[in-house]
Amino acid sequence: MDALDLARWQFAIVTVYHFIFVPITIGLSALVAGLQTAWVRTGRPDYLRATKFWGKLFLINFAMGVVTGIVQEFQFGMNWSAYSRFVGDIFGAPLAIEGLLAFFLESTFLGLWIFGWDRLPKRVHLATIWLASIGTMLSAYFILAANSWMQHPVGYTVNTERGRAELNDIGAVLTNSTTLVTFPHTITACFLTAGALMLAVSAWHLRRRNQVEVFRPALRLGAWVVLIAGVGVLITGDLQARVMTEQQPMKMAAAEALYETDQPASFSIFTIGSLDGREEVASVRIPSLLSFMATGSPSGEVEGINDLQRQYTERYGAGDYVPYVPVTYWSFRLMIGFGALAMAIAAIALWRTRKGRLPGGRWLWISAVATVAMPLLANSFGWIFTEVGRQPWTVFGVFKTSQSVSPTVGAGTVATSLIVLTLLYGVLAVIELTLILRYARAGAPEIVVPHDEDDEDRPLAFAY
């Protein structure tokens, strides 16, 4: 493989690994804030125990997200210097706002939340975790605004003399139509992910009848969050699919391996045939569904890969503008499938634990524990689909991936950094799993009630 292929592999590994922690952090921060709010309003010790328990898991993931995010900057600077030079003026604005406003907001108030137990009044301390949660969502918005510009570039001009894009409308970048549909889709996916983690960890404890008074409500909360967030993911994903089809029709065509324009177009749940999808032996299809996803109408026309390739050749010049269809096709289905499976297990868990029940079926507990992996896989395949489906562009219609790689970094250098960073991520994964398993298995902490327990301006203390 040449330097470009290795750099793309490194980008994929670094980005997917980093995004494992981001949705857990965003979703869990709000759930922890909600649990603490319930404690402040009701005074029930179980809510306080749950707040501290899930708060520790949130902090572990937050720290790992920061560490893995730093590596992103390293690989951009080393492997993608031409890309960084081209988009720097555009990316600088939203990422500077993210760093100076959103990240400082979340990190500052998160520090106050960590060290404010027994030092700040209850409601002031509660406000810190809500502000930290809001900060995580603001960070996501500004980062998604930068990524959305790659999908649908707006508010810029290209300076041909300097060979770079220059910002001329920050408002257009921050209100990009792609950002406005991507942000709610991502946030609902974050809640689905955090809910699945809460469901899985609670199921592990309930299988052993540990601290039922804490983990049974947590299991039901997690299951409800998975279901509600899952519906949100479906609705926002539907909106995103139509915007995507309007802006990047080739991505939607590749998602179905649709080579010839069709009206109405069916959606294949599963297909057996050639790897690139040109020859089909057998498939399971839903009539008109692709037309509805792409256009909002069951009878809408969906352009095929061959027609789009001819259009792109006329518009952008000779070249291959078809993304790698097998990855695009299957990542799209795996994204949907894993998310739907998590919702199904959450619905079963809610039904089996209704009216105070605590079922003893082994397979329910095993399925519930396994739910933690499903949104993580769905998120990963969603990002893979988003990035691979845009190829051969880094900035759609403007700047190609082949132009983006660092011109002076050889394959040997990229291969070395790829190996080193992959090993580093392996070590980080072991540390992460060890910490999570340690704290998750320990269960919720017990409460030591201080003498001033009736003072509502002071939080309760803890013994670990």
CSV table of C-alpha atoms in Angstrom, one decimal:
chain,number,residue,atom,x,y,z
A,1,MET,CA,0.0,0.0,0.0
A,2,ASP,CA,1.1,3.5,-0.7
A,3,ALA,CA,1.1,6.5,1.8
A,4,LEU,CA,-2.4,7.5,0.8
A,5,ASP,CA,-3.9,4.0,1.6
A,6,LEU,CA,-2.1,3.8,4.9
A,7,ALA,CA,-3.1,7.3,5.8
A,8,ARG,CA,-6.7,6.5,5.1
A,9,TRP,CA,-6.5,3.4,7.3
A,10,GLN,CA,-5.0,5.4,10.1
A,11,PHE,CA,-7.7,8.0,9.8
A,12,ALA,CA,-10.4,5.3,10.0
A,13,ILE,CA,-8.9,3.6,13.0
A,14,VAL,CA,-8.2,6.8,14.9
A,15,THR,CA,-11.7,8.3,14.2
A,16,VAL,CA,-13.7,5.2,14.9
A,17,TYR,CA,-11.9,4.5,18.1
A,18,HIS,CA,-12.3,8.1,19.3
A,19,PHE,CA,-16.0,8.0,18.5
A,20,ILE,CA,-16.6,5.1,20.8
A,21,PHE,CA,-16.2,7.4,23.8
A,22,VAL,CA,-17.9,10.6,22.4
A,23,PRO,CA,-21.5,9.3,22.3
A,24,ILE,CA,-21.3,7.7,25.7
A,25,THR,CA,-19.9,10.9,27.2
A,26,ILE,CA,-22.6,13.1,25.6
A,27,GLY,CA,-25.5,10.9,26.5
A,28,LEU,CA,-24.3,9.8,29.9
A,29,SER,CA,-23.7,13.4,31.0
A,30,ALA,CA,-27.3,14.3,30.5
A,31,LEU,CA,-28.5,11.0,32.2
A,32,VAL,CA,-26.3,11.7,35.2
A,33,ALA,CA,-27.6,15.2,35.4
A,34,GLY,CA,-31.2,13.8,35.3
A,35,LEU,CA,-30.5,11.4,38.1
A,36,GLN,CA,-29.0,14.1,40.3
A,37,THR,CA,-32.0,16.3,39.5
A,38,ALA,CA,-34.3,13.5,40.7
A,39,TRP,CA,-32.3,13.3,44.0
A,40,VAL,CA,-32.4,17.0,44.6
A,41,ARG,CA,-36.1,17.1,44.0
A,42,THR,CA,-37.0,13.9,46.0
A,43,GLY,CA,-34.2,13.4,48.5
A,44,ARG,CA,-34.2,9.7,47.8
A,45,PRO,CA,-30.8,8.2,48.6
A,46,ASP,CA,-31.0,5.7,45.7
A,47,TYR,CA,-31.0,8.5,43.2
A,48,LEU,CA,-27.8,9.9,44.8
A,49,ARG,CA,-26.2,6.5,44.8
A,50,ALA,CA,-27.1,6.1,41.1
A,51,THR,CA,-25.7,9.6,40.3
A,52,LYS,CA,-22.3,8.8,41.8
A,53,PHE,CA,-22.2,5.4,40.2
A,54,TRP,CA,-23.0,6.5,36.7
A,55,GLY,CA,-21.0,9.7,37.2
A,56,LYS,CA,-17.8,7.6,37.6
A,57,LEU,CA,-18.4,5.8,34.4
A,58,PHE,CA,-19.1,9.1,32.7
A,59,LEU,CA,-15.8,10.6,33.9
A,60,ILE,CA,-13.8,7.6,32.7
A,61,ASN,CA,-15.2,7.9,29.2
A,62,PHE,CA,-14.8,11.7,29.2
A,63,ALA,CA,-11.1,11.3,30.0
A,64,MET,CA,-10.6,8.6,27.3
A,65,GLY,CA,-12.4,10.8,24.8
A,66,VAL,CA,-10.0,13.7,25.5
A,67,VAL,CA,-6.9,11.4,25.1
A,68,THR,CA,-8.0,9.8,21.9
A,69,GLY,CA,-9.1,13.2,20.5
A,70,ILE,CA,-5.5,14.5,20.8
A,71,VAL,CA,-4.3,11.8,18.5
A,72,GLN,CA,-6.7,13.1,15.9
A,73,GLU,CA,-4.7,16.3,15.7
A,74,PHE,CA,-1.5,14.4,15.4
A,75,GLN,CA,-2.6,12.4,12.4
A,76,PHE,CA,-4.1,15.4,10.7
A,77,GLY,CA,-0.9,17.3,10.9
A,78,MET,CA,1.3,14.4,9.8
A,79,ASN,CA,-0.7,12.6,7.2
A,80,TRP,CA,-3.1,15.2,5.8
A,81,SER,CA,-1.1,18.5,5.7
A,82,ALA,CA,-2.3,19.4,2.2
A,83,TYR,CA,-5.9,18.9,3.4
A,84,SER,CA,-5.2,20.9,6.6
A,85,ARG,CA,-3.7,23.8,4.5
A,86,PHE,CA,-6.7,23.8,2.2
A,87,VAL,CA,-9.5,23.8,4.8
A,88,GLY,CA,-7.6,25.5,7.7
A,89,ASP,CA,-9.3,28.9,7.3
A,90,ILE,CA,-12.8,27.2,7.3
A,91,PHE,CA,-12.2,24.7,10.1
A,92,GLY,CA,-10.4,27.2,12.2
A,93,ALA,CA,-13.6,29.1,13.1
A,94,PRO,CA,-15.9,26.4,14.4
A,95,LEU,CA,-13.1,24.4,16.0
A,96,ALA,CA,-11.8,27.6,17.8
A,97,ILE,CA,-15.3,28.3,19.1
A,98,GLU,CA,-15.5,24.6,20.2
A,99,GLY,CA,-12.2,24.8,22.1
A,100,LEU,CA,-12.6,28.3,23.6
A,101,LEU,CA,-16.3,28.1,24.4
A,102,ALA,CA,-17.8,24.6,24.5
A,103,PHE,CA,-14.8,22.6,25.7
A,104,PHE,CA,-13.8,25.1,28.4
A,105,LEU,CA,-17.5,25.2,29.5
A,106,GLU,CA,-17.8,21.5,29.9
A,107,SER,CA,-14.3,21.0,31.4
A,108,THR,CA,-14.6,23.9,33.9
A,109,PHE,CA,-18.0,22.9,35.2
A,110,LEU,CA,-17.1,19.3,35.2
A,111,GLY,CA,-14.2,20.1,37.5
A,112,LEU,CA,-16.6,22.0,39.8
A,113,TRP,CA,-18.9,19.0,39.8
A,114,ILE,CA,-16.1,16.6,40.6
A,115,PHE,CA,-14.7,18.6,43.5
A,116,GLY,CA,-17.9,20.3,44.6
A,117,TRP,CA,-19.5,17.4,46.5
A,118,ASP,CA,-20.0,18.5,50.1
A,119,ARG,CA,-18.6,22.0,49.2
A,120,LEU,CA,-21.3,23.5,47.0
A,121,PRO,CA,-25.0,23.9,47.8
A,122,LYS,CA,-27.1,21.2,46.2
A,123,ARG,CA,-28.7,23.3,43.5
A,124,VAL,CA,-25.5,25.1,42.6
A,125,HIS,CA,-23.7,21.7,42.4
A,126,LEU,CA,-26.6,20.4,40.2
A,127,ALA,CA,-26.2,23.3,37.9
A,128,THR,CA,-22.6,22.4,37.2
A,129,ILE,CA,-23.3,19.0,35.8
A,130,TRP,CA,-26.1,20.4,33.6
A,131,LEU,CA,-23.7,23.1,32.3
A,132,ALA,CA,-21.1,20.4,31.6
A,133,SER,CA,-23.7,18.4,29.7
A,134,ILE,CA,-24.7,21.4,27.7
A,135,GLY,CA,-21.0,22.0,26.9
A,136,THR,CA,-20.6,18.5,25.5
A,137,MET,CA,-23.5,19.0,23.2
A,138,LEU,CA,-22.2,22.4,22.1
A,139,SER,CA,-18.8,20.8,21.4
A,140,ALA,CA,-20.6,18.2,19.2
A,141,TYR,CA,-22.4,20.9,17.3
A,142,PHE,CA,-19.3,22.9,16.3
A,143,ILE,CA,-17.3,19.8,15.4
A,144,LEU,CA,-20.3,18.5,13.3
A,145,ALA,CA,-20.4,21.9,11.6
A,146,ALA,CA,-16.8,21.5,10.5
A,147,ASN,CA,-17.5,17.9,9.3
A,148,SER,CA,-20.7,19.0,7.6
A,149,TRP,CA,-18.7,21.5,5.6
A,150,MET,CA,-16.8,18.6,4.1
A,151,GLN,CA,-20.1,17.0,3.0
A,152,HIS,CA,-21.7,20.3,1.8
A,153,PRO,CA,-19.2,23.2,1.5
A,154,VAL,CA,-20.9,26.6,1.9
A,155,GLY,CA,-19.8,30.1,2.9
A,156,TYR,CA,-16.4,30.1,1.2
A,157,THR,CA,-14.4,31.0,-1.8
A,158,VAL,CA,-11.3,29.3,-3.2
A,159,ASN,CA,-8.2,31.4,-3.4
A,160,THR,CA,-6.5,29.9,-6.4
A,161,GLU,CA,-3.3,31.8,-5.8
A,162,ARG,CA,-2.8,30.5,-2.3
A,163,GLY,CA,-4.4,27.1,-3.1
A,164,ARG,CA,-6.9,27.1,-0.2
A,165,ALA,CA,-10.5,27.7,0.7
A,166,GLU,CA,-11.2,30.9,2.6
A,167,LEU,CA,-14.1,31.7,4.9
A,168,ASN,CA,-16.5,34.5,3.9
A,169,ASP,CA,-19.7,33.6,5.8
A,170,ILE,CA,-19.3,32.0,9.2
A,171,GLY,CA,-23.1,32.1,9.6
A,172,ALA,CA,-23.6,29.9,6.6
A,173,VAL,CA,-21.1,27.3,7.9
A,174,LEU,CA,-22.8,27.2,11.3
A,175,THR,CA,-26.3,26.9,9.9
A,176,ASN,CA,-25.4,24.5,7.1
A,177,SER,CA,-28.4,22.4,6.2
A,178,THR,CA,-26.3,19.3,6.6
A,179,THR,CA,-25.3,20.4,10.2
A,180,LEU,CA,-29.0,21.1,11.1
A,181,VAL,CA,-30.0,17.5,10.3
A,182,THR,CA,-26.8,15.8,11.4
A,183,PHE,CA,-26.7,17.3,14.9
A,184,PRO,CA,-30.1,15.9,16.1
A,185,HIS,CA,-29.3,12.6,14.5
A,186,THR,CA,-26.0,12.4,16.3
A,187,ILE,CA,-27.3,13.6,19.6
A,188,THR,CA,-30.2,11.1,19.6
A,189,ALA,CA,-27.7,8.4,18.7
A,190,CYS,CA,-25.6,9.5,21.7
A,191,PHE,CA,-28.6,9.0,24.0
A,192,LEU,CA,-29.3,5.6,22.5
A,193,THR,CA,-25.7,4.6,23.2
A,194,ALA,CA,-25.7,5.9,26.8
A,195,GLY,CA,-29.1,4.2,27.5
A,196,ALA,CA,-27.7,0.9,26.2
A,197,LEU,CA,-24.7,1.2,28.5
A,198,MET,CA,-27.1,1.9,31.5
A,199,LEU,CA,-29.3,-1.1,30.4
A,200,ALA,CA,-26.4,-3.5,30.0
A,201,VAL,CA,-24.5,-2.6,33.3
A,202,SER,CA,-27.8,-2.7,35.3
A,203,ALA,CA,-28.7,-6.1,33.7
A,204,TRP,CA,-25.3,-7.5,34.8
A,205,HIS,CA,-26.0,-6.5,38.4
A,206,LEU,CA,-29.7,-7.6,38.4
A,207,ARG,CA,-28.7,-11.0,37.1
A,208,ARG,CA,-26.8,-11.4,40.3
A,209,ARG,CA,-29.5,-9.6,42.4
A,210,ASN,CA,-27.0,-6.9,43.4
A,211,GLN,CA,-28.4,-3.6,44.7
A,212,VAL,CA,-31.8,-4.2,43.1
A,213,GLU,CA,-33.2,-0.9,44.6
A,214,VAL,CA,-30.6,1.0,42.5
A,215,PHE,CA,-30.2,-1.0,39.3
A,216,ARG,CA,-33.8,-2.0,38.5
A,217,PRO,CA,-34.8,1.7,38.1
A,218,ALA,CA,-31.6,2.3,36.1
A,219,LEU,CA,-32.4,-0.7,33.8
A,220,ARG,CA,-35.8,0.7,33.1
A,221,LEU,CA,-34.5,4.2,32.6
A,222,GLY,CA,-31.8,3.0,30.2
A,223,ALA,CA,-34.4,0.9,28.3
A,224,TRP,CA,-36.8,3.8,28.0
A,225,VAL,CA,-34.0,6.1,26.8
A,226,VAL,CA,-33.0,3.5,24.1
A,227,LEU,CA,-36.5,3.3,22.8
A,228,ILE,CA,-37.2,7.0,22.8
A,229,ALA,CA,-33.8,7.9,21.4
A,230,GLY,CA,-34.2,5.1,18.8
A,231,VAL,CA,-37.3,6.7,17.5
A,232,GLY,CA,-35.5,10.0,17.4
A,233,VAL,CA,-32.7,8.4,15.4
A,234,LEU,CA,-35.2,7.0,12.9
A,235,ILE,CA,-36.9,10.3,12.4
A,236,THR,CA,-33.8,12.4,12.1
A,237,GLY,CA,-32.1,9.7,10.0
A,238,ASP,CA,-35.0,9.9,7.6
A,239,LEU,CA,-34.6,13.7,7.3
A,240,GLN,CA,-30.8,13.3,6.9
A,241,ALA,CA,-31.3,10.8,4.1
A,242,ARG,CA,-33.2,13.2,2.0
A,243,VAL,CA,-30.8,16.0,2.6
A,244,MET,CA,-27.9,13.6,1.7
A,245,THR,CA,-29.7,12.5,-1.5
A,246,GLU,CA,-30.1,16.2,-2.6
A,247,GLN,CA,-26.5,17.1,-1.8
A,248,GLN,CA,-24.6,13.7,-2.5
A,249,PRO,CA,-26.9,11.5,-4.7
A,250,MET,CA,-24.0,9.2,-5.4
A,251,LYS,CA,-23.8,8.3,-1.7
A,252,MET,CA,-27.4,7.2,-1.6
A,253,ALA,CA,-27.1,5.3,-4.9
A,254,ALA,CA,-24.0,3.5,-3.5
A,255,ALA,CA,-25.9,2.7,-0.3
A,256,GLU,CA,-28.3,0.6,-2.3
A,257,ALA,CA,-25.8,-0.5,-5.0
A,258,LEU,CA,-28.3,1.0,-7.4
A,259,TYR,CA,-26.5,1.2,-10.8
A,260,GLU,CA,-29.4,2.2,-12.9
A,261,THR,CA,-31.9,5.0,-12.2
A,262,ASP,CA,-35.1,3.5,-10.8
A,263,GLN,CA,-38.6,4.8,-10.1
A,264,PRO,CA,-40.0,3.7,-7.7
A,265,ALA,CA,-36.9,2.2,-6.1
A,266,SER,CA,-37.0,-0.7,-3.6
A,267,PHE,CA,-34.7,-1.1,-0.6
A,268,SER,CA,-32.8,-4.4,-0.2
A,269,ILE,CA,-32.5,-5.6,3.4
A,270,PHE,CA,-30.2,-8.4,2.3
A,271,THR,CA,-28.6,-9.2,-1.1
A,272,ILE,CA,-26.6,-12.2,-2.4
A,273,GLY,CA,-24.6,-11.5,-5.5
A,274,SER,CA,-21.3,-10.0,-6.8
A,275,LEU,CA,-19.3,-8.0,-4.3
A,276,ASP,CA,-19.8,-4.7,-6.0
A,277,GLY,CA,-23.6,-5.3,-6.3
A,278,ARG,CA,-23.7,-5.3,-10.1
A,279,GLU,CA,-25.0,-8.9,-10.4
A,280,GLU,CA,-27.7,-10.0,-8.0
A,281,VAL,CA,-28.6,-13.6,-7.4
A,282,ALA,CA,-31.2,-13.2,-4.6
A,283,SER,CA,-32.4,-10.4,-2.3
A,284,VAL,CA,-35.0,-9.5,0.2
A,285,ARG,CA,-36.6,-6.2,-0.7
A,286,ILE,CA,-39.1,-3.7,0.5
A,287,PRO,CA,-40.9,-2.1,-2.4
A,288,SER,CA,-40.6,1.7,-2.8
A,289,LEU,CA,-38.8,2.2,0.5
A,290,LEU,CA,-35.6,3.6,-1.1
A,291,SER,CA,-37.7,6.1,-3.0
A,292,PHE,CA,-39.4,7.2,0.2
A,293,MET,CA,-36.0,7.4,2.1
A,294,ALA,CA,-34.4,9.5,-0.7
A,295,THR,CA,-37.2,11.7,-1.8
A,296,GLY,CA,-40.0,11.5,0.7
A,297,SER,CA,-42.3,10.0,-1.9
A,298,PRO,CA,-42.9,6.2,-2.4
A,299,SER,CA,-42.9,6.9,-6.2
A,300,GLY,CA,-39.9,9.2,-6.3
A,301,GLU,CA,-37.0,8.7,-8.8
A,302,VAL,CA,-33.6,7.7,-7.4
A,303,GLU,CA,-30.6,8.3,-9.7
A,304,GLY,CA,-28.3,5.3,-10.3
A,305,ILE,CA,-24.6,5.1,-10.1
A,306,ASN,CA,-24.0,4.9,-13.9
A,307,ASP,CA,-26.0,8.1,-14.6
A,308,LEU,CA,-24.3,10.0,-11.7
A,309,GLN,CA,-20.9,8.9,-12.9
A,310,ARG,CA,-21.6,10.4,-16.3
A,311,GLN,CA,-22.9,13.6,-14.7
A,312,TYR,CA,-19.8,13.9,-12.4
A,313,THR,CA,-17.4,13.3,-15.3
A,314,GLU,CA,-19.0,16.2,-17.2
A,315,ARG,CA,-19.0,18.4,-14.2
A,316,TYR,CA,-15.6,17.6,-12.6
A,317,GLY,CA,-13.6,16.0,-15.4
A,318,ALA,CA,-12.4,12.5,-16.0
A,319,GLY,CA,-12.2,10.2,-13.0
A,320,ASP,CA,-13.9,7.5,-11.0
A,321,TYR,CA,-16.5,9.1,-8.7
A,322,VAL,CA,-18.0,5.9,-7.4
A,323,PRO,CA,-17.3,5.1,-3.7
A,324,TYR,CA,-16.4,1.6,-2.7
A,325,VAL,CA,-19.8,0.1,-3.0
A,326,PRO,CA,-19.5,-3.1,-0.7
A,327,VAL,CA,-18.4,-1.0,2.3
A,328,THR,CA,-21.0,1.7,1.6
A,329,TYR,CA,-23.8,-0.9,1.1
A,330,TRP,CA,-23.2,-3.0,4.1
A,331,SER,CA,-22.2,-0.2,6.6
A,332,PHE,CA,-25.6,1.4,5.8
A,333,ARG,CA,-27.5,-1.7,6.7
A,334,LEU,CA,-25.4,-2.6,9.7
A,335,MET,CA,-25.9,0.9,11.1
A,336,ILE,CA,-29.7,0.5,10.9
A,337,GLY,CA,-29.7,-3.1,12.0
A,338,PHE,CA,-27.7,-2.8,15.2
A,339,GLY,CA,-29.7,0.3,16.2
A,340,ALA,CA,-33.0,-1.6,15.6
A,341,LEU,CA,-31.7,-4.6,17.5
A,342,ALA,CA,-30.9,-2.5,20.6
A,343,MET,CA,-34.4,-1.0,20.5
A,344,ALA,CA,-36.0,-4.5,20.3
A,345,ILE,CA,-34.0,-5.8,23.3
A,346,ALA,CA,-34.9,-2.6,25.3
A,347,ALA,CA,-38.6,-3.1,24.6
A,348,ILE,CA,-38.4,-6.8,25.8
A,349,ALA,CA,-36.5,-5.7,28.9
A,350,LEU,CA,-39.2,-3.1,29.7
A,351,TRP,CA,-42.0,-5.7,29.2
A,352,ARG,CA,-40.3,-8.3,31.3
A,353,THR,CA,-39.6,-5.9,34.2
A,354,ARG,CA,-43.0,-4.3,34.3
A,355,LYS,CA,-45.0,-4.0,37.6
A,356,GLY,CA,-42.0,-4.7,39.8
A,357,ARG,CA,-41.0,-7.9,38.1
A,358,LEU,CA,-37.5,-9.1,38.0
A,359,PRO,CA,-37.3,-12.0,35.5
A,360,GLY,CA,-35.0,-14.9,35.9
A,361,GLY,CA,-34.6,-15.9,32.2
A,362,ARG,CA,-30.9,-16.3,31.3
A,363,TRP,CA,-31.2,-15.2,27.7
A,364,LEU,CA,-32.8,-11.9,28.6
A,365,TRP,CA,-29.9,-11.0,30.8
A,366,ILE,CA,-27.3,-12.1,28.3
A,367,SER,CA,-29.1,-10.1,25.5
A,368,ALA,CA,-29.4,-7.1,27.7
A,369,VAL,CA,-25.7,-7.1,28.6
A,370,ALA,CA,-24.8,-7.5,24.9
A,371,THR,CA,-26.9,-4.4,24.1
A,372,VAL,CA,-24.0,-2.2,25.1
A,373,ALA,CA,-22.1,-3.1,21.9
A,374,MET,CA,-25.0,-2.6,19.5
A,375,PRO,CA,-25.2,1.3,19.4
A,376,LEU,CA,-21.4,1.4,19.4
A,377,LEU,CA,-21.3,-0.7,16.3
A,378,ALA,CA,-24.2,1.3,14.8
A,379,ASN,CA,-22.3,4.6,15.4
A,380,SER,CA,-19.1,3.2,13.9
A,381,PHE,CA,-20.8,1.9,10.8
A,382,GLY,CA,-22.6,5.2,10.5
A,383,TRP,CA,-19.4,7.1,10.4
A,384,ILE,CA,-17.8,4.6,8.0
A,385,PHE,CA,-20.8,5.1,5.7
A,386,THR,CA,-20.6,8.9,5.9
A,387,GLU,CA,-16.9,9.1,5.2
A,388,VAL,CA,-16.5,6.2,2.6
A,389,GLY,CA,-19.7,7.3,0.8
A,390,ARG,CA,-18.2,10.7,0.1
A,391,GLN,CA,-15.2,9.4,-1.7
A,392,PRO,CA,-13.2,10.2,-3.8
A,393,TRP,CA,-13.7,13.6,-2.1
A,394,THR,CA,-12.5,15.0,1.3
A,395,VAL,CA,-14.5,18.2,0.6
A,396,PHE,CA,-17.3,17.1,-1.7
A,397,GLY,CA,-17.0,18.5,-5.2
A,398,VAL,CA,-14.1,20.7,-4.3
A,399,PHE,CA,-11.0,18.8,-3.0
A,400,LYS,CA,-10.2,15.1,-3.5
A,401,THR,CA,-8.7,12.6,-1.1
A,402,SER,CA,-5.7,12.0,-3.4
A,403,GLN,CA,-4.9,15.8,-3.2
A,404,SER,CA,-5.2,15.8,0.6
A,405,VAL,CA,-2.4,13.6,1.7
A,406,SER,CA,0.9,15.0,2.9
A,407,PRO,CA,3.2,15.2,-0.1
A,408,THR,CA,6.5,14.7,1.8
A,409,VAL,CA,5.5,11.9,4.2
A,410,GLY,CA,6.4,8.5,2.8
A,411,ALA,CA,4.6,5.1,3.3
A,412,GLY,CA,7.2,3.9,5.8
A,413,THR,CA,6.6,6.9,8.1
A,414,VAL,CA,2.8,6.5,7.9
A,415,ALA,CA,3.1,2.7,8.5
A,416,THR,CA,5.3,3.3,11.5
A,417,SER,CA,2.9,5.8,13.1
A,418,LEU,CA,-0.1,3.5,12.2
A,419,ILE,CA,1.5,0.6,14.0
A,420,VAL,CA,2.5,2.7,17.0
A,421,LEU,CA,-0.9,4.4,17.4
A,422,THR,CA,-2.7,1.1,16.9
A,423,LEU,CA,-0.7,-0.5,19.7
A,424,LEU,CA,-1.2,2.7,21.8
A,425,TYR,CA,-5.0,2.4,21.3
A,426,GLY,CA,-4.8,-1.3,22.3
A,427,VAL,CA,-3.2,-0.3,25.6
A,428,LEU,CA,-5.8,2.4,26.1
A,429,ALA,CA,-8.5,-0.1,25.4
A,430,VAL,CA,-7.2,-2.4,28.1
A,431,ILE,CA,-7.0,0.5,30.6
A,432,GLU,CA,-10.5,1.6,29.7
A,433,LEU,CA,-12.0,-1.8,30.0
A,434,THR,CA,-10.2,-2.5,33.3
A,435,LEU,CA,-11.4,0.8,34.8
A,436,ILE,CA,-15.0,0.3,33.6
A,437,LEU,CA,-15.2,-3.3,34.8
A,438,ARG,CA,-13.7,-2.4,38.1
A,439,TYR,CA,-16.1,0.4,38.9
A,440,ALA,CA,-19.1,-1.3,37.2
A,441,ARG,CA,-18.7,-4.5,39.2
A,442,ALA,CA,-18.2,-2.6,42.5
A,443,GLY,CA,-21.8,-1.3,42.3
A,444,ALA,CA,-23.3,1.9,43.7
A,445,PRO,CA,-21.6,3.4,46.8
A,446,GLU,CA,-23.2,3.3,50.2
A,447,ILE,CA,-24.2,6.6,51.8
A,448,VAL,CA,-23.0,7.9,55.1
A,449,VAL,CA,-25.6,10.3,56.5
A,450,PRO,CA,-24.0,13.4,58.1
A,451,HIS,CA,-25.4,15.2,61.1
A,452,ASP,CA,-26.8,18.1,58.9
A,453,GLU,CA,-28.8,15.8,56.7
A,454,ASP,CA,-31.8,18.0,56.9
A,455,ASP,CA,-30.0,21.0,55.5
A,456,GLU,CA,-31.2,21.1,51.9
A,457,ASP,CA,-28.4,23.5,50.9
A,458,ARG,CA,-25.8,20.8,51.4
A,459,PRO,CA,-25.4,17.4,49.6
A,460,LEU,CA,-25.0,14.1,51.4
A,461,ALA,CA,-21.6,12.6,51.9
A,462,PHE,CA,-20.4,9.2,50.6
A,463,ALA,CA,-18.3,6.3,51.7
A,464,TYR,CA,-16.6,4.2,49.0
